[in-house]
């Protein structure tokens, strides 16, 4: 391909550089377009627009590939741990044994919340949705940890990154406990990240949570699968909020708000509801016909970027089987519905022609339910996992010398200029 693209606008021809990444489509650099040709580009939903350069995550949606710092997601999910993936996303390389130990110690050191923070939760209505609590509580971290909010200082950026990764499970577990009407459980630093989180969610004063390596591993793997996904809506929200110099706690709260929407983090709950609605395998053909008649969509299927099997869905399906077997629920009727629905959809021309494959949410609802979480917690768990992706992308943006405040333009379609008229004459 040529190294420049030519764009003709009326009499003018503008030459635009073509940038090449390590992989993925080439990118036409339109930064000078407005100055040279007095036009903007129009791209609602940013379907053809690269908003930044990034070294963190690569997705090839046609081939069904997801790489973090070059490592395939299936290898990370199989062989790594969530904290190791956190280090990888933040620092660019897998840690040495000493670095891994140091990182784990640092994260563990920050797991507690300031005692006054617990009183902050009491301000929410007793049945507040855990995501509503998350948006408020994470934003409030900037008030409690103001000493690490100077975004110009690399050391403070790193401390706030560690604080966010470490404190997010504690906040999420408290949101869950508050929603359930149960007392808070403090973190225990002798446990792993996932184990500590499960214990803070499921221990009660009358009965301690019993560790289970299969369930802990499943939780850790779910965290890995959701750790980052390049410039999705919530990550772009974090970058945009951060581009003004806002502090990282406020930026992550903005990301959580975006994630809450049903088109983004809320889809796994919808997928579970759909499986419940179908109920039994014999009702699948009728349900699939409804999808083809465009009365509703098959939730947990299709993706804006993946036009192939979502590589995270493969791991999630395996994890789902492991968890259900461990909790003695391999005969879960919803799992039977999911397997048969997937089989039918993958062999039906309607889905094949549109390249609709299961996404990560197809099996995650059943898995999280089997782990003991109610649907209200599904997006919260996603937020806990995605925090590292948000913070790594935020840090990369702050450290990028080309970074500017995000400021899109528009096509104005309102009234032309007109004179103000007095109310008596309107
Ligand atoms: N079920 C049935 N048909 C579908 C589905 C689906 N889940 N998804 C897309 N289609 C069809 C559309 O009707 C359209 O058909 P047409 O060309 O005949 O009109 C075609 O496939 C393309 O659909 P678009 O909406 O243009 O695809 P887009 O890339 O914009 O949508 C999205 C992606 C929103 C994820 C969509 O596939 C969807 O709604 N899926 C269900 C919700 C879901 O599972 N979301 C989770 C995404 S993963 C995540 O956020 C972690």
Tab-separated table of C-alpha atoms and ligand atoms in Angstrom:
chain	number	residue	atom	x	y	z
A	1	UNK	CA	0.000	0.000	0.000
A	2	UNK	CA	1.177	3.587	-0.675
A	3	UNK	CA	2.588	5.539	2.252
A	4	UNK	CA	0.124	8.368	1.735
A	5	UNK	CA	-3.551	8.609	0.881
A	6	UNK	CA	-4.880	11.384	-1.342
A	7	UNK	CA	-8.197	12.992	-0.572
A	8	UNK	CA	-9.835	15.314	-3.091
A	9	UNK	CA	-12.237	17.878	-1.712
A	10	UNK	CA	-13.541	20.232	-4.401
A	11	UNK	CA	-10.486	21.782	-6.050
A	12	UNK	CA	-8.151	20.748	-3.247
A	13	UNK	CA	-6.169	17.544	-2.925
A	14	UNK	CA	-4.768	16.712	0.477
A	15	UNK	CA	-2.051	14.157	0.988
A	16	UNK	CA	-2.451	12.215	4.221
A	17	UNK	CA	0.242	9.967	5.749
A	18	UNK	CA	-0.576	6.287	6.236
A	19	UNK	CA	0.611	4.876	9.555
A	20	UNK	CA	1.414	1.229	10.103
A	21	UNK	CA	1.059	-0.687	13.344
A	22	UNK	CA	2.766	-3.971	14.194
A	23	UNK	CA	-0.418	-5.733	13.087
A	24	UNK	CA	-3.951	-4.734	12.107
A	25	UNK	CA	-5.179	-2.406	9.359
A	26	UNK	CA	-3.127	0.617	8.276
A	27	UNK	CA	-4.346	3.955	9.585
A	28	UNK	CA	-4.838	7.165	7.598
A	29	UNK	CA	-3.489	10.051	9.655
A	30	UNK	CA	-6.064	12.838	9.337
A	31	UNK	CA	-4.626	15.177	11.987
A	32	UNK	CA	-3.838	17.916	9.463
A	33	UNK	CA	-7.049	17.522	7.471
A	34	UNK	CA	-8.973	20.343	9.129
A	35	UNK	CA	-6.051	22.775	8.931
A	36	UNK	CA	-5.356	21.975	5.270
A	37	UNK	CA	-8.824	21.318	3.837
A	38	UNK	CA	-11.231	22.885	6.350
A	39	UNK	CA	-13.247	19.663	6.730
A	40	UNK	CA	-13.890	17.255	9.587
A	41	UNK	CA	-14.450	13.491	9.323
A	42	UNK	CA	-17.713	11.925	10.526
A	43	UNK	CA	-17.665	8.601	12.383
A	44	UNK	CA	-20.387	8.095	15.034
A	45	UNK	CA	-19.490	5.165	17.279
A	46	UNK	CA	-15.853	5.434	16.096
A	47	UNK	CA	-16.248	2.367	13.872
A	48	UNK	CA	-13.382	3.488	11.587
A	49	UNK	CA	-11.377	5.706	13.898
A	50	UNK	CA	-8.214	4.908	15.853
A	51	UNK	CA	-8.175	7.258	18.845
A	52	UNK	CA	-4.650	6.540	20.090
A	53	UNK	CA	-1.488	4.498	19.711
A	54	UNK	CA	-1.275	1.620	22.180
A	55	UNK	CA	1.166	-1.163	23.034
A	56	UNK	CA	-1.105	-2.974	25.469
A	57	UNK	CA	-3.706	-5.141	23.711
A	58	UNK	CA	-4.234	-6.348	20.146
A	59	UNK	CA	-7.449	-7.830	18.750
A	60	UNK	CA	-7.934	-9.387	15.317
A	61	UNK	CA	-11.707	-9.765	15.310
A	62	UNK	CA	-11.837	-11.683	11.999
A	63	UNK	CA	-9.336	-14.278	13.161
A	64	UNK	CA	-10.645	-14.379	16.771
A	65	UNK	CA	-7.298	-13.339	18.270
A	66	UNK	CA	-6.758	-11.418	21.531
A	67	UNK	CA	-3.214	-10.653	22.686
A	68	UNK	CA	-2.057	-8.826	25.821
A	69	UNK	CA	1.446	-7.386	25.284
A	70	UNK	CA	1.738	-10.061	22.555
A	71	UNK	CA	0.645	-13.038	24.673
A	72	UNK	CA	-2.510	-14.946	23.537
A	73	UNK	CA	-5.390	-14.780	26.012
A	74	UNK	CA	-5.855	-18.574	26.086
A	75	UNK	CA	-2.217	-19.075	27.180
A	76	UNK	CA	-2.538	-16.416	29.872
A	77	UNK	CA	-5.833	-17.887	31.128
A	78	UNK	CA	-4.348	-21.380	31.195
A	79	UNK	CA	-0.871	-20.715	32.571
A	80	UNK	CA	-0.774	-17.313	34.255
A	81	UNK	CA	-2.505	-15.700	37.240
A	82	UNK	CA	-4.526	-12.506	37.411
A	83	UNK	CA	-1.865	-10.609	39.355
A	84	UNK	CA	0.784	-11.674	36.848
A	85	UNK	CA	-1.462	-10.417	34.028
A	86	UNK	CA	-1.888	-7.145	35.962
A	87	UNK	CA	1.899	-6.754	36.088
A	88	UNK	CA	2.143	-7.586	32.384
A	89	UNK	CA	-0.492	-5.014	31.404
A	90	UNK	CA	1.023	-2.312	33.622
A	91	UNK	CA	4.722	-2.898	32.888
A	92	UNK	CA	4.774	-4.477	29.417
A	93	UNK	CA	6.636	-7.678	30.370
A	94	UNK	CA	5.920	-10.750	32.466
A	95	UNK	CA	7.536	-10.366	35.901
A	96	UNK	CA	10.597	-12.293	37.068
A	97	UNK	CA	10.034	-14.394	40.196
A	98	UNK	CA	11.368	-11.562	42.375
A	99	UNK	CA	9.268	-8.929	40.581
A	100	UNK	CA	6.148	-11.112	40.907
A	101	UNK	CA	6.730	-11.540	44.637
A	102	UNK	CA	7.320	-7.816	45.120
A	103	UNK	CA	4.216	-6.899	43.085
A	104	UNK	CA	2.013	-9.311	45.022
A	105	UNK	CA	3.338	-7.879	48.289
A	106	UNK	CA	2.626	-4.327	47.130
A	107	UNK	CA	-0.934	-5.112	46.037
A	108	UNK	CA	-1.580	-7.023	49.256
A	109	UNK	CA	-0.281	-4.060	51.278
A	110	UNK	CA	-2.971	-1.808	49.785
A	111	UNK	CA	-6.055	-4.054	50.118
A	112	UNK	CA	-7.533	-2.334	53.186
A	113	UNK	CA	-9.782	0.705	53.036
A	114	UNK	CA	-9.539	3.654	55.384
A	115	UNK	CA	-11.846	3.004	58.346
A	116	UNK	CA	-13.840	6.163	57.560
A	117	UNK	CA	-14.496	4.776	54.097
A	118	UNK	CA	-16.767	2.107	55.591
A	119	UNK	CA	-19.031	4.832	56.944
A	120	UNK	CA	-19.326	6.215	53.434
A	121	UNK	CA	-21.251	3.057	52.402
A	122	UNK	CA	-23.879	3.722	55.073
A	123	UNK	CA	-25.112	6.685	53.024
A	124	UNK	CA	-26.558	4.407	50.341
A	125	UNK	CA	-30.115	3.076	50.501
A	126	UNK	CA	-30.097	-0.380	52.073
A	127	UNK	CA	-30.992	-2.132	48.797
A	128	UNK	CA	-28.763	0.013	46.536
A	129	UNK	CA	-27.608	-1.721	43.350
A	130	UNK	CA	-23.950	-2.762	43.812
A	131	UNK	CA	-22.977	-0.926	40.594
A	132	UNK	CA	-24.476	2.313	41.936
A	133	UNK	CA	-22.323	1.867	45.036
A	134	UNK	CA	-19.259	1.151	42.881
A	135	UNK	CA	-19.608	4.355	40.842
A	136	UNK	CA	-19.904	6.442	44.007
A	137	UNK	CA	-17.376	4.617	46.176
A	138	UNK	CA	-14.585	4.468	43.593
A	139	UNK	CA	-15.039	8.182	42.825
A	140	UNK	CA	-14.779	8.807	46.579
A	141	UNK	CA	-11.307	7.202	46.678
A	142	UNK	CA	-9.955	10.533	45.419
A	143	UNK	CA	-11.142	12.118	48.680
A	144	UNK	CA	-9.598	9.409	50.875
A	145	UNK	CA	-6.317	8.993	48.975
A	146	UNK	CA	-5.708	12.527	47.812
A	147	UNK	CA	-1.963	12.078	48.313
A	148	UNK	CA	-1.702	10.046	45.089
A	149	UNK	CA	-3.777	12.205	42.751
A	150	UNK	CA	-0.998	14.263	41.137
A	151	UNK	CA	-1.050	12.815	37.619
A	152	UNK	CA	2.217	14.577	36.701
A	153	UNK	CA	4.191	12.517	39.235
A	154	UNK	CA	5.133	9.009	37.933
A	155	UNK	CA	5.486	7.673	41.462
A	156	UNK	CA	2.028	8.856	42.463
A	157	UNK	CA	0.630	7.403	39.237
A	158	UNK	CA	2.074	4.016	40.224
A	159	UNK	CA	0.818	4.245	43.820
A	160	UNK	CA	-2.705	5.123	42.683
A	161	UNK	CA	-2.563	2.230	40.158
A	162	UNK	CA	-1.618	-0.195	42.922
A	163	UNK	CA	-4.264	1.227	45.232
A	164	UNK	CA	-6.979	0.809	42.611
A	165	UNK	CA	-6.071	-2.798	41.751
A	166	UNK	CA	-5.769	-3.670	45.452
A	167	UNK	CA	-8.833	-1.886	46.819
A	168	UNK	CA	-11.306	-2.701	44.056
A	169	UNK	CA	-12.092	-6.243	45.360
A	170	UNK	CA	-12.554	-4.824	48.879
A	171	UNK	CA	-14.974	-2.154	47.605
A	172	UNK	CA	-16.815	-4.661	45.361
A	173	UNK	CA	-17.201	-7.152	48.212
A	174	UNK	CA	-18.499	-4.362	50.485
A	175	UNK	CA	-21.012	-3.295	47.806
A	176	UNK	CA	-22.202	-6.922	47.718
A	177	UNK	CA	-22.380	-7.242	51.495
A	178	UNK	CA	-24.253	-3.955	51.827
A	179	UNK	CA	-26.729	-5.058	49.121
A	180	UNK	CA	-27.193	-8.378	50.985
A	181	UNK	CA	-27.489	-6.722	54.412
A	182	UNK	CA	-24.496	-8.623	55.806
A	183	UNK	CA	-21.520	-7.282	57.799
A	184	UNK	CA	-18.350	-6.350	55.944
A	185	UNK	CA	-15.504	-8.853	55.902
A	186	UNK	CA	-11.971	-7.415	56.063
A	187	UNK	CA	-9.298	-8.517	53.566
A	188	UNK	CA	-6.810	-11.189	54.589
A	189	UNK	CA	-3.355	-10.767	53.151
A	190	UNK	CA	-2.321	-14.410	53.405
A	191	UNK	CA	-4.839	-15.300	50.693
A	192	UNK	CA	-4.512	-14.950	46.929
A	193	UNK	CA	-6.281	-12.094	45.112
A	194	UNK	CA	-9.226	-14.259	43.970
A	195	UNK	CA	-9.431	-16.232	47.216
A	196	UNK	CA	-9.448	-13.070	49.298
A	197	UNK	CA	-12.227	-11.628	47.143
A	198	UNK	CA	-14.406	-14.757	47.359
A	199	UNK	CA	-13.929	-14.867	51.117
A	200	UNK	CA	-14.855	-11.184	51.531
A	201	UNK	CA	-18.032	-11.904	49.515
A	202	UNK	CA	-19.139	-15.191	51.036
A	203	UNK	CA	-17.925	-15.344	54.640
A	204	UNK	CA	-20.458	-14.462	57.326
A	205	UNK	CA	-19.805	-14.190	61.077
A	206	UNK	CA	-21.760	-17.394	61.637
A	207	UNK	CA	-19.920	-19.388	58.983
A	208	UNK	CA	-16.529	-18.885	57.403
A	209	UNK	CA	-16.138	-19.363	53.670
A	210	UNK	CA	-14.478	-22.681	52.846
A	211	UNK	CA	-11.687	-22.298	50.256
A	212	UNK	CA	-12.060	-24.349	47.096
A	213	UNK	CA	-9.134	-24.378	44.628
A	214	UNK	CA	-11.334	-25.093	41.587
A	215	UNK	CA	-13.652	-22.164	42.313
A	216	UNK	CA	-10.762	-19.859	43.218
A	217	UNK	CA	-8.991	-20.747	39.970
A	218	UNK	CA	-12.240	-20.106	38.047
A	219	UNK	CA	-12.598	-16.668	39.671
A	220	UNK	CA	-8.986	-15.832	38.847
A	221	UNK	CA	-9.497	-16.963	35.238
A	222	UNK	CA	-12.672	-14.844	34.911
A	223	UNK	CA	-10.616	-11.857	36.116
A	224	UNK	CA	-7.922	-12.634	33.490
A	225	UNK	CA	-10.509	-12.932	30.696
A	226	UNK	CA	-11.906	-9.477	31.485
A	227	UNK	CA	-8.635	-7.672	32.293
A	228	UNK	CA	-8.413	-5.546	29.134
A	229	UNK	CA	-9.965	-5.272	25.675
A	230	UNK	CA	-8.221	-2.323	23.967
A	231	UNK	CA	-10.269	0.788	23.147
A	232	UNK	CA	-13.788	-0.379	24.133
A	233	UNK	CA	-16.420	2.091	25.389
A	234	UNK	CA	-15.421	2.148	29.077
A	235	UNK	CA	-11.676	2.269	28.353
A	236	UNK	CA	-12.201	5.112	25.896
A	237	UNK	CA	-14.260	6.827	28.602
A	238	UNK	CA	-11.365	6.484	31.071
A	239	UNK	CA	-8.896	7.850	28.504
A	240	UNK	CA	-11.188	10.765	27.612
A	241	UNK	CA	-11.807	11.649	31.261
A	242	UNK	CA	-8.071	11.370	31.969
A	243	UNK	CA	-7.121	13.503	28.967
A	244	UNK	CA	-8.200	16.600	30.900
A	245	UNK	CA	-5.786	15.726	33.731
A	246	UNK	CA	-8.524	14.404	36.029
A	247	UNK	CA	-7.245	12.132	38.818
A	248	UNK	CA	-7.183	8.347	38.224
A	249	UNK	CA	-9.832	7.502	40.846
A	250	UNK	CA	-12.326	9.882	39.194
A	251	UNK	CA	-11.414	8.496	35.738
A	252	UNK	CA	-11.985	4.882	36.807
A	253	UNK	CA	-15.348	5.884	38.329
A	254	UNK	CA	-16.256	7.266	34.877
A	255	UNK	CA	-15.229	3.935	33.317
A	256	UNK	CA	-17.434	2.038	35.778
A	257	UNK	CA	-20.392	4.272	34.871
A	258	UNK	CA	-19.911	3.441	31.191
A	259	UNK	CA	-19.459	-0.272	31.855
A	260	UNK	CA	-22.824	-0.383	33.660
A	261	UNK	CA	-24.768	-0.083	30.373
A	262	UNK	CA	-26.486	-3.242	29.013
A	263	UNK	CA	-24.686	-2.972	25.652
A	264	UNK	CA	-21.350	-3.260	27.433
A	265	UNK	CA	-20.857	-4.900	30.840
A	266	UNK	CA	-24.515	-5.737	31.382
A	267	UNK	CA	-24.792	-8.354	28.589
A	268	UNK	CA	-23.910	-11.422	30.709
A	269	UNK	CA	-26.942	-10.815	32.903
A	270	UNK	CA	-29.104	-10.586	29.754
A	271	UNK	CA	-27.632	-13.850	28.439
A	272	UNK	CA	-28.497	-15.623	31.692
A	273	UNK	CA	-32.035	-14.207	31.607
A	274	UNK	CA	-32.418	-15.454	28.041
A	275	UNK	CA	-31.342	-18.996	28.991
A	276	UNK	CA	-33.824	-18.921	31.887
A	277	UNK	CA	-36.572	-17.708	29.561
A	278	UNK	CA	-35.913	-20.538	27.099
A	279	UNK	CA	-35.836	-22.928	30.068
A	280	UNK	CA	-35.687	-26.277	28.259
A	281	UNK	CA	-33.930	-27.643	25.173
A	282	UNK	CA	-37.198	-28.410	23.344
A	283	UNK	CA	-38.074	-24.687	23.298
A	284	UNK	CA	-34.866	-23.671	21.473
A	285	UNK	CA	-36.126	-23.998	17.836
A	286	UNK	CA	-39.091	-21.727	18.619
A	287	UNK	CA	-36.746	-19.212	20.308
A	288	UNK	CA	-34.264	-19.263	17.414
A	289	UNK	CA	-37.149	-18.650	14.997
A	290	UNK	CA	-38.011	-15.530	17.008
A	291	UNK	CA	-34.411	-14.322	16.564
A	292	UNK	CA	-34.631	-14.884	12.795
A	293	UNK	CA	-37.971	-13.047	12.714
A	294	UNK	CA	-36.043	-10.204	14.382
A	295	UNK	CA	-38.271	-10.096	17.412
A	296	UNK	CA	-35.212	-10.195	19.719
A	297	UNK	CA	-31.482	-10.930	19.637
A	298	UNK	CA	-29.602	-13.947	20.832
A	299	UNK	CA	-27.852	-12.534	23.896
A	300	UNK	CA	-24.212	-13.539	24.348
A	301	UNK	CA	-23.877	-13.838	20.580
A	302	UNK	CA	-22.207	-11.419	18.166
A	303	UNK	CA	-19.596	-8.753	18.826
A	304	UNK	CA	-18.646	-5.420	17.291
A	305	UNK	CA	-15.057	-6.562	16.767
A	306	UNK	CA	-15.119	-10.390	16.741
A	307	UNK	CA	-16.525	-11.820	13.539
A	308	UNK	CA	-15.291	-15.223	14.657
A	309	UNK	CA	-15.415	-17.223	17.905
A	310	UNK	CA	-14.515	-14.849	20.778
A	311	UNK	CA	-11.307	-16.477	22.130
A	312	UNK	CA	-12.450	-15.615	25.658
A	313	UNK	CA	-15.678	-17.597	25.120
A	314	UNK	CA	-13.683	-20.811	24.527
A	315	UNK	CA	-11.952	-20.454	27.905
A	316	UNK	CA	-15.172	-19.376	29.611
A	317	UNK	CA	-17.020	-22.443	28.297
A	318	UNK	CA	-14.345	-24.747	29.753
A	319	UNK	CA	-14.376	-22.846	33.062
A	320	UNK	CA	-18.179	-23.112	33.151
A	321	UNK	CA	-18.022	-26.924	32.871
A	322	UNK	CA	-15.349	-27.102	35.594
A	323	UNK	CA	-17.316	-24.917	38.012
A	324	UNK	CA	-20.625	-26.707	37.464
A	325	UNK	CA	-18.947	-30.097	37.975
A	326	UNK	CA	-17.305	-28.840	41.181
A	327	UNK	CA	-20.534	-27.504	42.686
A	328	UNK	CA	-22.307	-30.726	41.690
A	329	UNK	CA	-24.494	-29.071	39.097
A	330	UNK	CA	-23.298	-30.622	35.825
A	331	UNK	CA	-26.927	-31.337	35.044
A	332	UNK	CA	-27.850	-27.644	35.253
A	333	UNK	CA	-30.718	-27.348	32.747
A	334	UNK	CA	-29.431	-23.904	31.721
A	335	UNK	CA	-26.074	-25.429	30.708
A	336	UNK	CA	-27.926	-27.963	28.550
A	337	UNK	CA	-29.884	-25.126	26.928
A	338	UNK	CA	-26.661	-23.144	26.348
A	339	UNK	CA	-24.808	-26.070	24.730
A	340	UNK	CA	-27.698	-26.953	22.435
A	341	UNK	CA	-28.402	-23.319	21.561
A	342	UNK	CA	-24.757	-22.832	20.628
A	343	UNK	CA	-24.783	-26.022	18.502
A	344	UNK	CA	-27.931	-24.980	16.621
A	345	UNK	CA	-26.830	-21.369	16.122
A	346	UNK	CA	-23.378	-22.335	14.834
A	347	UNK	CA	-24.914	-24.582	12.172
A	348	UNK	CA	-27.707	-22.232	11.102
A	349	UNK	CA	-27.144	-20.125	7.928
A	350	UNK	CA	-28.719	-17.033	9.598
A	351	UNK	CA	-25.904	-16.920	12.165
A	352	UNK	CA	-23.172	-18.213	9.833
A	353	UNK	CA	-23.875	-15.533	7.186
A	354	UNK	CA	-23.791	-12.767	9.800
A	355	UNK	CA	-20.681	-14.203	11.485
A	356	UNK	CA	-22.441	-14.426	14.831
A	357	UNK	CA	-20.469	-16.500	17.331
A	358	UNK	CA	-20.741	-16.850	21.118
A	359	UNK	CA	-19.000	-14.035	22.978
A	360	UNK	CA	-17.475	-14.126	26.478
A	361	UNK	CA	-20.857	-13.357	28.040
A	362	UNK	CA	-22.595	-16.466	26.723
A	363	UNK	CA	-21.197	-18.758	29.424
A	364	UNK	CA	-20.141	-16.243	32.077
A	365	UNK	CA	-23.632	-15.737	33.575
A	366	UNK	CA	-24.113	-19.468	34.266
A	367	UNK	CA	-20.595	-19.677	35.708
A	368	UNK	CA	-20.955	-16.683	38.010
A	369	UNK	CA	-24.330	-17.913	39.215
A	370	UNK	CA	-22.749	-21.274	40.070
A	371	UNK	CA	-20.016	-19.431	42.000
A	372	UNK	CA	-22.796	-17.942	44.140
A	373	UNK	CA	-23.157	-14.432	42.696
A	374	UNK	CA	-26.553	-12.853	41.976
A	375	UNK	CA	-26.969	-11.140	38.542
A	376	UNK	CA	-26.579	-7.683	40.168
A	377	UNK	CA	-22.927	-8.554	40.873
A	378	UNK	CA	-21.995	-9.682	37.340
A	379	UNK	CA	-21.005	-6.216	36.082
A	380	UNK	CA	-19.274	-5.455	39.390
A	381	UNK	CA	-16.984	-8.464	38.853
A	382	UNK	CA	-16.279	-7.219	35.339
A	383	UNK	CA	-15.305	-3.826	36.834
A	384	UNK	CA	-12.936	-5.439	39.352
A	385	UNK	CA	-11.162	-7.283	36.531
A	386	UNK	CA	-11.153	-4.390	34.036
A	387	UNK	CA	-9.664	-1.925	36.525
A	388	UNK	CA	-6.131	-2.985	35.584
A	389	UNK	CA	-6.877	-2.517	31.865
A	390	UNK	CA	-8.360	0.927	32.508
A	391	UNK	CA	-5.437	1.987	34.662
A	392	UNK	CA	-2.789	0.620	32.271
A	393	UNK	CA	-4.460	2.467	29.378
A	394	UNK	CA	-4.801	5.631	31.470
A	395	UNK	CA	-1.094	5.503	32.391
A	396	UNK	CA	-0.103	4.896	28.784
A	397	UNK	CA	-2.148	7.923	27.739
A	398	UNK	CA	-0.645	10.218	30.391
A	399	UNK	CA	2.875	9.079	29.408
A	400	UNK	CA	2.233	9.527	25.654
A	401	UNK	CA	3.974	12.727	24.427
A	402	UNK	CA	1.331	13.063	21.676
A	403	UNK	CA	-1.489	13.071	24.222
A	404	UNK	CA	-3.967	15.945	23.926
A	405	UNK	CA	-7.247	16.634	25.644
A	406	UNK	CA	-9.940	14.581	23.842
A	407	UNK	CA	-12.215	16.942	21.984
A	408	UNK	CA	-14.303	15.524	19.101
A	409	UNK	CA	-16.033	17.830	16.617
A	410	UNK	CA	-19.575	17.646	15.204
A	411	UNK	CA	-21.835	18.300	12.248
A	412	UNK	CA	-24.083	21.073	13.490
A	413	UNK	CA	-27.712	20.475	12.392
A	414	UNK	CA	-29.492	23.026	14.606
A	415	UNK	CA	-30.930	26.412	13.794
A	416	UNK	CA	-28.862	28.945	11.818
A	417	UNK	CA	-27.923	32.124	13.735
A	418	UNK	CA	-30.983	34.205	14.642
A	419	UNK	CA	-31.857	37.201	16.805
A	420	UNK	CA	-33.331	36.923	20.266
A	421	UNK	CA	-37.042	37.837	20.403
A	422	UNK	CA	-38.848	39.230	23.452
A	423	UNK	CA	-41.198	36.766	25.200
A	424	UNK	CA	-44.240	38.939	24.365
A	425	UNK	CA	-43.650	38.490	20.627
A	426	UNK	CA	-43.036	34.698	20.565
B	1	LIG	N1	-28.676	-12.083	17.581
B	1	LIG	C1	-29.247	-12.042	16.377
B	1	LIG	N2	-28.841	-11.267	15.354
B	1	LIG	C2	-27.776	-10.474	15.579
B	1	LIG	C3	-27.108	-10.456	16.826
B	1	LIG	C4	-27.593	-11.309	17.844
B	1	LIG	N3	-27.009	-11.349	19.042
B	1	LIG	N4	-26.082	-9.578	16.770
B	1	LIG	C5	-26.099	-9.064	15.531
B	1	LIG	N5	-27.119	-9.607	14.815
B	1	LIG	C6	-27.433	-9.355	13.403
B	1	LIG	C7	-28.116	-8.022	13.208
B	1	LIG	O1	-29.524	-8.151	13.258
B	1	LIG	C8	-27.617	-7.639	11.832
B	1	LIG	O2	-28.344	-8.388	10.865
B	1	LIG	P1	-28.747	-7.704	9.456
B	1	LIG	O3	-27.451	-7.395	8.780
B	1	LIG	O4	-29.571	-8.730	8.779
B	1	LIG	O5	-29.507	-6.455	9.811
B	1	LIG	C9	-26.193	-8.163	11.802
B	1	LIG	O6	-26.184	-9.272	12.717
B	1	LIG	C10	-25.139	-7.142	12.236
B	1	LIG	O7	-25.563	-6.586	13.474
B	1	LIG	P2	-25.023	-5.206	14.067
B	1	LIG	O8	-25.980	-4.758	15.119
B	1	LIG	O9	-24.699	-4.264	12.956
B	1	LIG	O10	-23.665	-5.645	14.738
B	1	LIG	P3	-22.828	-4.791	15.756
B	1	LIG	O11	-21.418	-5.150	15.505
B	1	LIG	O12	-23.171	-3.351	15.720
B	1	LIG	O13	-23.358	-5.359	17.163
B	1	LIG	C11	-23.458	-6.355	19.296
B	1	LIG	C12	-22.563	-5.999	18.095
B	1	LIG	C13	-24.101	-5.086	19.890
B	1	LIG	C14	-22.584	-7.000	20.389
B	1	LIG	C15	-24.550	-7.337	18.822
B	1	LIG	O14	-23.985	-8.490	18.229
B	1	LIG	C16	-25.509	-7.730	19.933
B	1	LIG	O15	-26.479	-7.004	20.181
B	1	LIG	N6	-25.276	-8.906	20.604
B	1	LIG	C17	-26.065	-9.317	21.729
B	1	LIG	C18	-25.630	-8.586	23.005
B	1	LIG	C19	-24.335	-9.119	23.541
B	1	LIG	O16	-24.127	-10.319	23.697
B	1	LIG	N7	-23.435	-8.185	23.891
B	1	LIG	C20	-22.130	-8.543	24.497
B	1	LIG	C21	-21.003	-8.108	23.679
B	1	LIG	S1	-19.476	-8.715	24.384
B	1	LIG	C22	-19.058	-7.613	25.632
B	1	LIG	O17	-19.505	-6.496	25.694
B	1	LIG	C23	-18.109	-8.076	26.673
